[in-house]
GROMACS .gro file of C-alpha atoms in nm:
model
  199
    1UNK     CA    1  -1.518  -2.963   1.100
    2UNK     CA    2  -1.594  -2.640   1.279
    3UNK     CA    3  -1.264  -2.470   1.396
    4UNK     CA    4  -1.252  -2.242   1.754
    5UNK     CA    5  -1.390  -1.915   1.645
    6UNK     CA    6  -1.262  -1.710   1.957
    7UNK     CA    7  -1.083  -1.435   1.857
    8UNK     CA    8  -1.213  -1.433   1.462
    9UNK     CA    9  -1.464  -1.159   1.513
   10UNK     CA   10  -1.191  -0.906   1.674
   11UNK     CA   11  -0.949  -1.003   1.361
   12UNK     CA   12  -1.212  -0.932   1.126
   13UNK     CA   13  -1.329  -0.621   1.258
   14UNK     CA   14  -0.989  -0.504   1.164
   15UNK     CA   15  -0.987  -0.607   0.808
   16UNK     CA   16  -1.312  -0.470   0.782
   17UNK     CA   17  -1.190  -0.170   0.834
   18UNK     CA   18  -0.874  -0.154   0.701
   19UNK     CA   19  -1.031  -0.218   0.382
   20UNK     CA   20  -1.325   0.000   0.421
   21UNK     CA   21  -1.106   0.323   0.533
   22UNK     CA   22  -0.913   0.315   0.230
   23UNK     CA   23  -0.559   0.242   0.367
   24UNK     CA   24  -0.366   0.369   0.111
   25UNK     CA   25  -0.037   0.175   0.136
   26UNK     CA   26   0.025  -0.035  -0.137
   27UNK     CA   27   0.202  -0.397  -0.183
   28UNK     CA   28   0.404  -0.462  -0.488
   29UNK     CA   29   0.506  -0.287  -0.832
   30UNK     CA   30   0.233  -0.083  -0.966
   31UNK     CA   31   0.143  -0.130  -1.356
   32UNK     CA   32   0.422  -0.237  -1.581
   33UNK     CA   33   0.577  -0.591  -1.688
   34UNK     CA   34   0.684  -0.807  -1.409
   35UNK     CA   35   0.938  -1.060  -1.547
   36UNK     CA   36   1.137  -1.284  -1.347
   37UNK     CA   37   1.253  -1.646  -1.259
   38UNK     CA   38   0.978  -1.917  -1.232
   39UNK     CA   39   0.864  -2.037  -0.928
   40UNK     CA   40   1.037  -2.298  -0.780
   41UNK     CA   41   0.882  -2.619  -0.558
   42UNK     CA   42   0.960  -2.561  -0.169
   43UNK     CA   43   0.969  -2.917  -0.040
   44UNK     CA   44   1.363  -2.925  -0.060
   45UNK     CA   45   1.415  -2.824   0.386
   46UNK     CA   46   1.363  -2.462   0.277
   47UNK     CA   47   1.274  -2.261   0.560
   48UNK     CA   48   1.114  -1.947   0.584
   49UNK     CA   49   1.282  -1.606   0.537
   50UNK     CA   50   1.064  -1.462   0.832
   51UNK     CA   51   1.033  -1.682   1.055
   52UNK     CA   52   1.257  -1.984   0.994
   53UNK     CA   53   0.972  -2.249   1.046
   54UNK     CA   54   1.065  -2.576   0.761
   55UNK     CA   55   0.784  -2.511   0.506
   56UNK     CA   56   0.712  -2.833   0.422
   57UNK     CA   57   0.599  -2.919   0.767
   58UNK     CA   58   0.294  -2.723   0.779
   59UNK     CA   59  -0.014  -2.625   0.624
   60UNK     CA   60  -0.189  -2.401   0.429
   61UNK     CA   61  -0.019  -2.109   0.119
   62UNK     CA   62   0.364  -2.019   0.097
   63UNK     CA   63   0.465  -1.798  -0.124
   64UNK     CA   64   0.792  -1.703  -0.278
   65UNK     CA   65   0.986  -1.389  -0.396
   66UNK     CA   66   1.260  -1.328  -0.619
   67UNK     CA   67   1.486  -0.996  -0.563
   68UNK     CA   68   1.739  -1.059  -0.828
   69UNK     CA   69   2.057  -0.818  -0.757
   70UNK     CA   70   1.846  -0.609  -0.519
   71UNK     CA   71   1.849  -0.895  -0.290
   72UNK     CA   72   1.811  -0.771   0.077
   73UNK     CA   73   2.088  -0.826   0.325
   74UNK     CA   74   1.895  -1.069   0.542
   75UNK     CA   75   1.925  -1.341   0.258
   76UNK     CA   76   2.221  -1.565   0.204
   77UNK     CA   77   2.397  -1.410  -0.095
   78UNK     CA   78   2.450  -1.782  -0.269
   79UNK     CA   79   2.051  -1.763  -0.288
   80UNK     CA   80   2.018  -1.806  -0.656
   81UNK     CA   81   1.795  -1.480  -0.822
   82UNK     CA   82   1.801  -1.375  -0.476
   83UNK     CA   83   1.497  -1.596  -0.355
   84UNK     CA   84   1.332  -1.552  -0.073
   85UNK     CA   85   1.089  -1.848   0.056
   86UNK     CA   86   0.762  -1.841   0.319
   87UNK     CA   87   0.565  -2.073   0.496
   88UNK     CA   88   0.272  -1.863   0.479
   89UNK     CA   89   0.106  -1.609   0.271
   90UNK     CA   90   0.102  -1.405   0.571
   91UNK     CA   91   0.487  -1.449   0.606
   92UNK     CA   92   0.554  -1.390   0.235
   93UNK     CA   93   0.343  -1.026   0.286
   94UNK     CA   94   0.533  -0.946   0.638
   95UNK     CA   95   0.872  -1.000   0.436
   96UNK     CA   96   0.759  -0.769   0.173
   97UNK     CA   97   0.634  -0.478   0.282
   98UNK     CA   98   0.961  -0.440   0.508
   99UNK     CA   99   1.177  -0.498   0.240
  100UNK     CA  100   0.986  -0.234   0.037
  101UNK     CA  101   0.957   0.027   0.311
  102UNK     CA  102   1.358  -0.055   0.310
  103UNK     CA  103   1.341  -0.002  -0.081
  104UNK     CA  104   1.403  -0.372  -0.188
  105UNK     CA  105   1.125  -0.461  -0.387
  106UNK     CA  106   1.127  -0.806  -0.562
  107UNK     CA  107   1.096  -0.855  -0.959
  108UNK     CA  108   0.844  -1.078  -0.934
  109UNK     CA  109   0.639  -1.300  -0.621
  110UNK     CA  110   0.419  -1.580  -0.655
  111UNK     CA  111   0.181  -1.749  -0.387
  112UNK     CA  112  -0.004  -2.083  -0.385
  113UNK     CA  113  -0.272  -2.060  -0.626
  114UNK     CA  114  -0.553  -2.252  -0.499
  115UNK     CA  115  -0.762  -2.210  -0.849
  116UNK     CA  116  -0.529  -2.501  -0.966
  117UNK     CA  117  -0.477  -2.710  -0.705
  118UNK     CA  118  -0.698  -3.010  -0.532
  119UNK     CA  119  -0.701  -2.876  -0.255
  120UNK     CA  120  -0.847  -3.014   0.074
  121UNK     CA  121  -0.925  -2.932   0.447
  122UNK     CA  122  -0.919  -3.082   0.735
  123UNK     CA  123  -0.902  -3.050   1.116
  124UNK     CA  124  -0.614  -2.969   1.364
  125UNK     CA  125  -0.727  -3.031   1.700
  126UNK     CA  126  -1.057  -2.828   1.686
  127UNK     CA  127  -0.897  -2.549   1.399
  128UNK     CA  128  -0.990  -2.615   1.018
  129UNK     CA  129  -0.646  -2.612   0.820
  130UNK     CA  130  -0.659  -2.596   0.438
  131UNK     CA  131  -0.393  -2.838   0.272
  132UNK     CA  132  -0.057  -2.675   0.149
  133UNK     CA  133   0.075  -2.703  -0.224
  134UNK     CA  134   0.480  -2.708  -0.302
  135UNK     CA  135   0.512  -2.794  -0.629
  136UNK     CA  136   0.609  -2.557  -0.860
  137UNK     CA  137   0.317  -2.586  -1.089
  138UNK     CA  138   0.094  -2.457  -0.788
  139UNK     CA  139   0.205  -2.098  -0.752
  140UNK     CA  140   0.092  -1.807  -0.953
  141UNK     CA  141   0.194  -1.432  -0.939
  142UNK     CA  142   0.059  -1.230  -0.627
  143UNK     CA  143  -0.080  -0.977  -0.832
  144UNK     CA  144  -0.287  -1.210  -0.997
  145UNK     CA  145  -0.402  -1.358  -0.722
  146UNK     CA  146  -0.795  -1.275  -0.489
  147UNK     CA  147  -0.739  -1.360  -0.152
  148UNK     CA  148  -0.961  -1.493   0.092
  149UNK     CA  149  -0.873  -1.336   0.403
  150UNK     CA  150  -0.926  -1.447   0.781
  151UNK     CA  151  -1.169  -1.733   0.665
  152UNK     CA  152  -1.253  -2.028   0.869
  153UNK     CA  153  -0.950  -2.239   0.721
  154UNK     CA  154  -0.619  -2.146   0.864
  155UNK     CA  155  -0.259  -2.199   0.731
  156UNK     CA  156   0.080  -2.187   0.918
  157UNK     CA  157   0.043  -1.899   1.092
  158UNK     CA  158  -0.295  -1.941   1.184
  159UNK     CA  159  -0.553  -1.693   1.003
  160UNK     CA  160  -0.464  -1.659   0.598
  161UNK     CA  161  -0.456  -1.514   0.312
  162UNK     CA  162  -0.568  -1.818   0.056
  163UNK     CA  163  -0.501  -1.695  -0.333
  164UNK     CA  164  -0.713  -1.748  -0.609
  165UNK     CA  165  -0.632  -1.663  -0.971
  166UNK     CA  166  -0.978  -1.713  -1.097
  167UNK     CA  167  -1.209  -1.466  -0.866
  168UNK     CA  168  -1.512  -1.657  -0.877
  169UNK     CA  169  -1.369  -1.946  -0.731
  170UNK     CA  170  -1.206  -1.681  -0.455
  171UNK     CA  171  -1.623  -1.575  -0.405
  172UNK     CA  172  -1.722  -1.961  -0.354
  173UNK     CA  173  -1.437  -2.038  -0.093
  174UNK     CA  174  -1.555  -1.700   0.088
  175UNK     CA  175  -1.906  -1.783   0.053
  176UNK     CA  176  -1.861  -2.132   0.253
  177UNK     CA  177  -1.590  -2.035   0.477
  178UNK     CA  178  -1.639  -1.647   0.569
  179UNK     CA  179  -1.325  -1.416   0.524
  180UNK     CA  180  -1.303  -1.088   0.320
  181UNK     CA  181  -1.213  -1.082  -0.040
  182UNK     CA  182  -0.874  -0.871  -0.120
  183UNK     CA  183  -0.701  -0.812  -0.402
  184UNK     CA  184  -0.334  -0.783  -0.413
  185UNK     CA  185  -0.281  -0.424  -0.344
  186UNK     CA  186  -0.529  -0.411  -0.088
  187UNK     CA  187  -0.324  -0.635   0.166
  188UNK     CA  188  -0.191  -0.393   0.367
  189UNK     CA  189   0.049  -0.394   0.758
  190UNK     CA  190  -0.307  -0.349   0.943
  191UNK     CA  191  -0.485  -0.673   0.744
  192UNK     CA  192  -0.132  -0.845   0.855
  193UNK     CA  193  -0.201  -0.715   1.196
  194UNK     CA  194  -0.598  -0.809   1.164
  195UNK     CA  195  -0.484  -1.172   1.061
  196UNK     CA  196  -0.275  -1.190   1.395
  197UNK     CA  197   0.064  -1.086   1.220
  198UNK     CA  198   0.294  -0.857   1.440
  199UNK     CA  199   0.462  -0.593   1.234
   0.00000   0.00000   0.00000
């Protein structure tokens, strides 16, 4: 199953260099505890707090974020713990680096966590998807995660970030799929950009 490569090369170019120059903004809490709600399972109709596509109706990582009281504005406020939901890893990244640039950052965010689930791939008219995970038991805490990013296997939004908690299994994906390795605080608005994500 080889997917269309057009395009790939100019994406990861980007990410290439976004990573090798050093970009110094930074995703997430630095150190300290991060304590919050579980993760919940998004195959309930939830749709996405970016871009309101159902997540259960496509493939590939979602991810998940919980604000608490410091919920931003754009959320319904009967959204318990202030939860915010993606389709996409990509999605769940766009989300927050706007809220945190707005000074909303969540107490805790979890993406699928592909270390612990059978996972499987297959193809979408010519473009190598890998299979998405909603169960609760799947996700695992963004900082703990090693993403593959911009492989050959896409998600919802097209090119991905696919998590990881155990980074050897992160190297294998990479090695048979392509795709630069990032960790959590290394996904930055240009590897968003690089992975086709308007911000």
């Amino acid at each position: 199953m080889s997917p269309d490569q057009s395009g790939s090369l100019s994406r990861r170019t980007v990410l290439v260099s976004a990573v090798a120059g050093g970009i110094g903004a930074v995703a997430g809490c630095l150190d300290g505890d991060r304590d919050g709600p579980d993760p919940v399972s998004l195959d309930d109709g939830q749709a996405c707090d970016t871009c309101d596509m159902l997540i259960e109706m496509h493939p590939g990582p979602v991810g998940q974020a919980f604000y608490g009281d410091d919920a931003p504005r754009s959320l319904p406020d009967d959204r318990d713990d202030g939860a915010a939901w993606f389709c996409s890893s990509t999605c769940a990244y766009q989300f927050i680096l706007e809220e945190e640039e707005r000074g909303h950052e969540p107490a805790i965010s979890y993406g699928t966590d592909y270390s612990t689930v059978d996972y499987t791939l297959r193809d979408d008219n010519g473009v190598t998807v890998i299979s998405a995970h909603l169960e609760a038991d799947a996700f695992a805490d963004l900082h703990d995660l090693t993403f593959v990013a911009d492989s050959d296997a896409e998600g919802a939004m097209g090119g991905s970030l696919i998590g990881f908690s155990d980074p050897d299994d992160a190297e294998a994906f990479q090695s048979e799929h392509g795709g630069e390795l990032l960790a959590h605080d290394e996904v930055t608005r240009e590897v968003l950009t690089g992975l086709g994500m308007g911000m």
